[in-house]
JSON list of C-alpha atoms in Angstrom, two decimals:
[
{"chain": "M", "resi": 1, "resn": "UNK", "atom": "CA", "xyz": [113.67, 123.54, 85.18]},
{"chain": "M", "resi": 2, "resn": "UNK", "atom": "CA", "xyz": [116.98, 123.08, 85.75]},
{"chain": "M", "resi": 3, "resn": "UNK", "atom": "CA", "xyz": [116.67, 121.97, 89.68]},
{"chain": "M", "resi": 4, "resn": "UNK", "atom": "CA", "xyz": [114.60, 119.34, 88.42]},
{"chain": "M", "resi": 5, "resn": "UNK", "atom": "CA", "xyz": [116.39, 118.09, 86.17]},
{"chain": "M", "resi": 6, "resn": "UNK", "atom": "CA", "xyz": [119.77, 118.17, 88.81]},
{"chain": "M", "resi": 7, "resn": "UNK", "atom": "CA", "xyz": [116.87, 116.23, 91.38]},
{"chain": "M", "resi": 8, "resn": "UNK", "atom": "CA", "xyz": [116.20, 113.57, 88.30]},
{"chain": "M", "resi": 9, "resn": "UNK", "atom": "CA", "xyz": [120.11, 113.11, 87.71]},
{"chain": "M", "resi": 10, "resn": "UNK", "atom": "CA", "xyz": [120.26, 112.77, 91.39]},
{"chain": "M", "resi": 11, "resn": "UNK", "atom": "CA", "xyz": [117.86, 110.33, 91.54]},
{"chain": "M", "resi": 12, "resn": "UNK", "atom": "CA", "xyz": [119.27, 108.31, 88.78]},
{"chain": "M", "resi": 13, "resn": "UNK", "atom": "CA", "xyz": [123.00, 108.25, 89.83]},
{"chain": "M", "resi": 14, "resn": "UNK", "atom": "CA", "xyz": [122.19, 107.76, 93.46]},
{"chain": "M", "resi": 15, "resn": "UNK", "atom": "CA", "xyz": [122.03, 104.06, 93.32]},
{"chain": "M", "resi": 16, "resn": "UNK", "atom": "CA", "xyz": [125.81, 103.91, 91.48]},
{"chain": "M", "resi": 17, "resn": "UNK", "atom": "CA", "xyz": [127.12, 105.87, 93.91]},
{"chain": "M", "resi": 18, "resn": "UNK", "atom": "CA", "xyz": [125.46, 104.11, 97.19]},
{"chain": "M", "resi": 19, "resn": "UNK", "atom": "CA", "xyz": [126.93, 102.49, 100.14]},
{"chain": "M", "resi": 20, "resn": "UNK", "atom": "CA", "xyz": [123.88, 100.55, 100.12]},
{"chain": "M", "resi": 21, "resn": "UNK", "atom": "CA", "xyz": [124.31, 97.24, 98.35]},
{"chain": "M", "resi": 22, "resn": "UNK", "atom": "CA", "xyz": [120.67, 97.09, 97.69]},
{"chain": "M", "resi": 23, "resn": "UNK", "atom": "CA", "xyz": [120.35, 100.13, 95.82]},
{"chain": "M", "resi": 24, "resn": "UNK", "atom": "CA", "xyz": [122.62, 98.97, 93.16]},
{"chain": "M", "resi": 25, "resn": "UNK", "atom": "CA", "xyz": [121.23, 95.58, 92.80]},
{"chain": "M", "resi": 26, "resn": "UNK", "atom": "CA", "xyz": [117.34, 97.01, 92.18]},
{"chain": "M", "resi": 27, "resn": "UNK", "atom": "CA", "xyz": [118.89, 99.32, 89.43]},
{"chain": "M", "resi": 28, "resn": "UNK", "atom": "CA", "xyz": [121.10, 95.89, 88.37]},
{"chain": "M", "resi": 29, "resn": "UNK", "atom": "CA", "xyz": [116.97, 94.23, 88.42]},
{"chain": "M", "resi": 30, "resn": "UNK", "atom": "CA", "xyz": [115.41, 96.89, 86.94]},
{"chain": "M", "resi": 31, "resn": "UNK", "atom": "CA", "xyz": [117.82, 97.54, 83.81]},
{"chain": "M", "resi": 32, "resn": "UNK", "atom": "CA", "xyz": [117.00, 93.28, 82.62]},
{"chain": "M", "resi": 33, "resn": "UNK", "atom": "CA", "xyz": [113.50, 94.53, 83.87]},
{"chain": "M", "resi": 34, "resn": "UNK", "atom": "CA", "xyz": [113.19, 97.16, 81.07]},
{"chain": "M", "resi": 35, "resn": "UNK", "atom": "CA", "xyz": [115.08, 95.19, 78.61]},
{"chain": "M", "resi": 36, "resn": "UNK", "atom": "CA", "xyz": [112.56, 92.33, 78.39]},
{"chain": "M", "resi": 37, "resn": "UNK", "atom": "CA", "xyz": [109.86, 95.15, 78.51]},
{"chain": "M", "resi": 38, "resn": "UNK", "atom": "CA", "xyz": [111.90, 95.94, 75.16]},
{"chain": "M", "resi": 39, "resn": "UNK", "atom": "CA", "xyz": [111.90, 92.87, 73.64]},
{"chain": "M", "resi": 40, "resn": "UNK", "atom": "CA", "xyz": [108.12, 92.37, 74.71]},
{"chain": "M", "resi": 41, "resn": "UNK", "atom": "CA", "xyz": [107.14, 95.28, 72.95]},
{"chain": "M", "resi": 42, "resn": "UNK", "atom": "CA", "xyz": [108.64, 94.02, 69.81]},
{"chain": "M", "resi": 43, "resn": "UNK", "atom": "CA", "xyz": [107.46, 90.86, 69.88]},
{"chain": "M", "resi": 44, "resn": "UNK", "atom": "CA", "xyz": [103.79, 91.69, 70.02]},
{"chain": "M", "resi": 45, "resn": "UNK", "atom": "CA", "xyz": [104.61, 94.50, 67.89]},
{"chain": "M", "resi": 46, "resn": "UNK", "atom": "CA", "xyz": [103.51, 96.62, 70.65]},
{"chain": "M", "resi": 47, "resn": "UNK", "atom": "CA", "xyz": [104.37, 99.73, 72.11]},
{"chain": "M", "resi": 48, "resn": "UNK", "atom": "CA", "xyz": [105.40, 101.39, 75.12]},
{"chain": "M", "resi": 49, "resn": "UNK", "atom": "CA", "xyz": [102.06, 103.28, 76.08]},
{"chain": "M", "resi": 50, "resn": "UNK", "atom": "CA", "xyz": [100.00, 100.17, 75.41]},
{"chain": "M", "resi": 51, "resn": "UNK", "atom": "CA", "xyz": [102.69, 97.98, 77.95]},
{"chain": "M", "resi": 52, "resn": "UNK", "atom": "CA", "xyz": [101.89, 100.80, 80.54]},
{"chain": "M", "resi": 53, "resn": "UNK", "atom": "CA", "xyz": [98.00, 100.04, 79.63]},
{"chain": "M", "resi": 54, "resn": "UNK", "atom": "CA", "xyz": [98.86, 96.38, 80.06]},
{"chain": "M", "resi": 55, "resn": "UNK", "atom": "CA", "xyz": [100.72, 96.16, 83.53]},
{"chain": "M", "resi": 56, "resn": "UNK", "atom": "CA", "xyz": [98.72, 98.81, 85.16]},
{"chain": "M", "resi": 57, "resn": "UNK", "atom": "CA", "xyz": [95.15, 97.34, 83.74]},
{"chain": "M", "resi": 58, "resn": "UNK", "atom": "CA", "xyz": [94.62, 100.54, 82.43]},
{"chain": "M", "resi": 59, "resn": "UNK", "atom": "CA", "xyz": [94.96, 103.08, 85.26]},
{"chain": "M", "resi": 60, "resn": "UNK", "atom": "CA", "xyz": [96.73, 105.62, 85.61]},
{"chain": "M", "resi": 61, "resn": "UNK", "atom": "CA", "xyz": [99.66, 104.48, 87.73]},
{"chain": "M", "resi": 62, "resn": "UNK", "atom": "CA", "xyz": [101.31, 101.16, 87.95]},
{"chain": "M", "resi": 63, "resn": "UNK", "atom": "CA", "xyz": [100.76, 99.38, 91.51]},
{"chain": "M", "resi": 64, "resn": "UNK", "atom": "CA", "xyz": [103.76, 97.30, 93.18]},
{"chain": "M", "resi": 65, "resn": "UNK", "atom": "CA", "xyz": [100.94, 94.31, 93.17]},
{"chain": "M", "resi": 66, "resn": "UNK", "atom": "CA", "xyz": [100.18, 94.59, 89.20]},
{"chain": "M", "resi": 67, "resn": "UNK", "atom": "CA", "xyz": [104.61, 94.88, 88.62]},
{"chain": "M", "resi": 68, "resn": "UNK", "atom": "CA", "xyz": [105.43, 91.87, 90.82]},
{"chain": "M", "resi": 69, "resn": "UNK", "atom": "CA", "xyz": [102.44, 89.98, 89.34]},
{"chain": "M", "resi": 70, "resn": "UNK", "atom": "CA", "xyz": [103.03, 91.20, 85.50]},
{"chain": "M", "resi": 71, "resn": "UNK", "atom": "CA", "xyz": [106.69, 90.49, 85.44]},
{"chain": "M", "resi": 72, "resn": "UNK", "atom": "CA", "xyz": [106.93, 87.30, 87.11]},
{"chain": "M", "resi": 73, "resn": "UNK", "atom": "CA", "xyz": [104.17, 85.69, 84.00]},
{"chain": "M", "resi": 74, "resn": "UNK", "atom": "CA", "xyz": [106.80, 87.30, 81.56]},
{"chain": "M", "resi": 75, "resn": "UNK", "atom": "CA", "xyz": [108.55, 84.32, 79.51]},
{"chain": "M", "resi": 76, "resn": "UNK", "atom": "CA", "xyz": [111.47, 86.71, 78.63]},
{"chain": "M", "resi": 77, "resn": "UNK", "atom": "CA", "xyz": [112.02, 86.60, 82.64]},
{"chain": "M", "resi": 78, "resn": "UNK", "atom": "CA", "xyz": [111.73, 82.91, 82.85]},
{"chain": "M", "resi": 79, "resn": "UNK", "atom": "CA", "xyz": [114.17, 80.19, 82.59]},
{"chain": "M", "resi": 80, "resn": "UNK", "atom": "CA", "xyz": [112.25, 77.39, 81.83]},
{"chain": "M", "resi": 81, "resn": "UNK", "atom": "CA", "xyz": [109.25, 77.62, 83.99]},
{"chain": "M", "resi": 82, "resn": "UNK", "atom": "CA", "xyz": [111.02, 79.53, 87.09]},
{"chain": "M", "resi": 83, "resn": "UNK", "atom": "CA", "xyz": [110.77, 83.15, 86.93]},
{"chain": "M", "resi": 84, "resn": "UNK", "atom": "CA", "xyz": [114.68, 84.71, 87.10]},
{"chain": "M", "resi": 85, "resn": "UNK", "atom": "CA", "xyz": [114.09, 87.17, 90.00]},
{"chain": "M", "resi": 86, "resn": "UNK", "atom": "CA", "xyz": [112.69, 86.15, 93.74]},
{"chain": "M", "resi": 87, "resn": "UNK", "atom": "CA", "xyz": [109.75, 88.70, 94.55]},
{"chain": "M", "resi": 88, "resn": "UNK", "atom": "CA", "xyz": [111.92, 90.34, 97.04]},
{"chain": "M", "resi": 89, "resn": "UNK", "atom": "CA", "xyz": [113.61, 91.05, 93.96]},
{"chain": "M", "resi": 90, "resn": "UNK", "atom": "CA", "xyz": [111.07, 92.29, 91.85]},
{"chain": "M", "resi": 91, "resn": "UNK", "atom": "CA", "xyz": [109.86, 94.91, 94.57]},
{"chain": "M", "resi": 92, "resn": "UNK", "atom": "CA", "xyz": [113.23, 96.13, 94.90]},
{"chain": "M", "resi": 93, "resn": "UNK", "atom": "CA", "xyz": [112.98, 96.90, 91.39]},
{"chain": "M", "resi": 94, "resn": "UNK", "atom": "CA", "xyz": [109.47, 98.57, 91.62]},
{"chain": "M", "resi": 95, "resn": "UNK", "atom": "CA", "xyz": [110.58, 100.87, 94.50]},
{"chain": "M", "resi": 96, "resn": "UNK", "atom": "CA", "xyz": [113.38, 102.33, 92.42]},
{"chain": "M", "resi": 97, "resn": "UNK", "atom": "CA", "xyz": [111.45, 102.28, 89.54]},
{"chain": "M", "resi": 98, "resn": "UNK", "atom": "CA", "xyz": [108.57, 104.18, 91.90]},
{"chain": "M", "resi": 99, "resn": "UNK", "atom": "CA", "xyz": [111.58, 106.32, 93.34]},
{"chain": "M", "resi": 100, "resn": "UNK", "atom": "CA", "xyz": [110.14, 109.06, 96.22]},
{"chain": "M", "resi": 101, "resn": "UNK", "atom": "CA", "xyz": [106.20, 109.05, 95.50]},
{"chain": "M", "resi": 102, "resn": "UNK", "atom": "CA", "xyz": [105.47, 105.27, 96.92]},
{"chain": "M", "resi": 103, "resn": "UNK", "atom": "CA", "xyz": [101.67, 105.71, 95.11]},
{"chain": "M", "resi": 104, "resn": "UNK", "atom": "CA", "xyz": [102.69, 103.75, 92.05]},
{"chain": "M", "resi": 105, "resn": "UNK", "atom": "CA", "xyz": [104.70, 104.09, 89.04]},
{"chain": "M", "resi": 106, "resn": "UNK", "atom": "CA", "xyz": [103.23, 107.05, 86.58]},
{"chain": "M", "resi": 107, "resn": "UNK", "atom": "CA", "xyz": [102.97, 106.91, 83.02]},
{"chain": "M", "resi": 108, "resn": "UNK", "atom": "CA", "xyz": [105.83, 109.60, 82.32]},
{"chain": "M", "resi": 109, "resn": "UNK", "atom": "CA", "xyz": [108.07, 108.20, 85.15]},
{"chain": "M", "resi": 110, "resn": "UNK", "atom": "CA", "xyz": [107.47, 104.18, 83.02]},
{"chain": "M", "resi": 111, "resn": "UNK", "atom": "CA", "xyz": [108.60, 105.77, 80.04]},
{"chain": "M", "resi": 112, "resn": "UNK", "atom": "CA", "xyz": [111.71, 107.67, 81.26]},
{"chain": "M", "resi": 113, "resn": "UNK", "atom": "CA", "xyz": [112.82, 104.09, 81.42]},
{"chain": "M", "resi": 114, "resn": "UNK", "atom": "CA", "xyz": [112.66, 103.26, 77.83]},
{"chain": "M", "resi": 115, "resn": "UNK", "atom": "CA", "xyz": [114.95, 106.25, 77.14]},
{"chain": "M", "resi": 116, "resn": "UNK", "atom": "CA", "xyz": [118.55, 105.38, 75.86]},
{"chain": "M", "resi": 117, "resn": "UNK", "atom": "CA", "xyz": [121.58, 106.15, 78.79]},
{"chain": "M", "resi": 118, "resn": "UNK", "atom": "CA", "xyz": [125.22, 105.88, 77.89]},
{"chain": "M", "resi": 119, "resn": "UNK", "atom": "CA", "xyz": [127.06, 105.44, 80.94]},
{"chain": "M", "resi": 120, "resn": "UNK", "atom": "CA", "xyz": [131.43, 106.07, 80.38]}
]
């Protein structure tokens, strides 16, 4: 238990302590990412489990396809009528969101996402 969760802190600090520029602008994407999940879910009056049911068009995993495509209709990622990140963008924020496995986000890894961080 506690090797995994010293691999999942790993995993999450890894892109904040990176020599790749890259790394830190996906996390950069996918923290506004899960903040207008957020306020989507509160708008519809929604929840988390029933976004995952959305995006992933209710299978069990999240493709990069059904992310890219999902986000970029989002009007809380939209100014105007242009969407706020490129593609490029959005996949960069999928494969750090999809981390090692490179199937597809799972349910449990979506939701780790929603979970409060305080970073000092």
């Amino acid at each position: 238990a506690v090797e995994k969760k010293m691999e999942d802190t790993h995993s999450t600090a890894a892109p904040l302590v990176s020599d790749q520029r890259e790394d830190f602008l996906a996390n950069v994407y996918l923290t506004v990412i899960v903040d207008a999940f957020k306020q989507h879910i509160q708008k519809q009056s929604s929840t988390k489990e029933a976004l995952f049911a959305e995006i992933s068009e209710k299978s069990d995993k999240i493709t990069e396809a059904q992310f890219v495509s999902f986000i970029g209709k989002m009007p809380e990622l939209r100014e105007q009528s242009d969407p706020i990140f490129s593609e490029e963008e959005l996949k960069a924020a999928f494969q750090r969101l999809d981390g090692q496995s490179k199937d597809g986000i799972l349910q449990e890894r979506f939701f780790d996402e929603f979970r409060q961080r305080y970073v000092c």
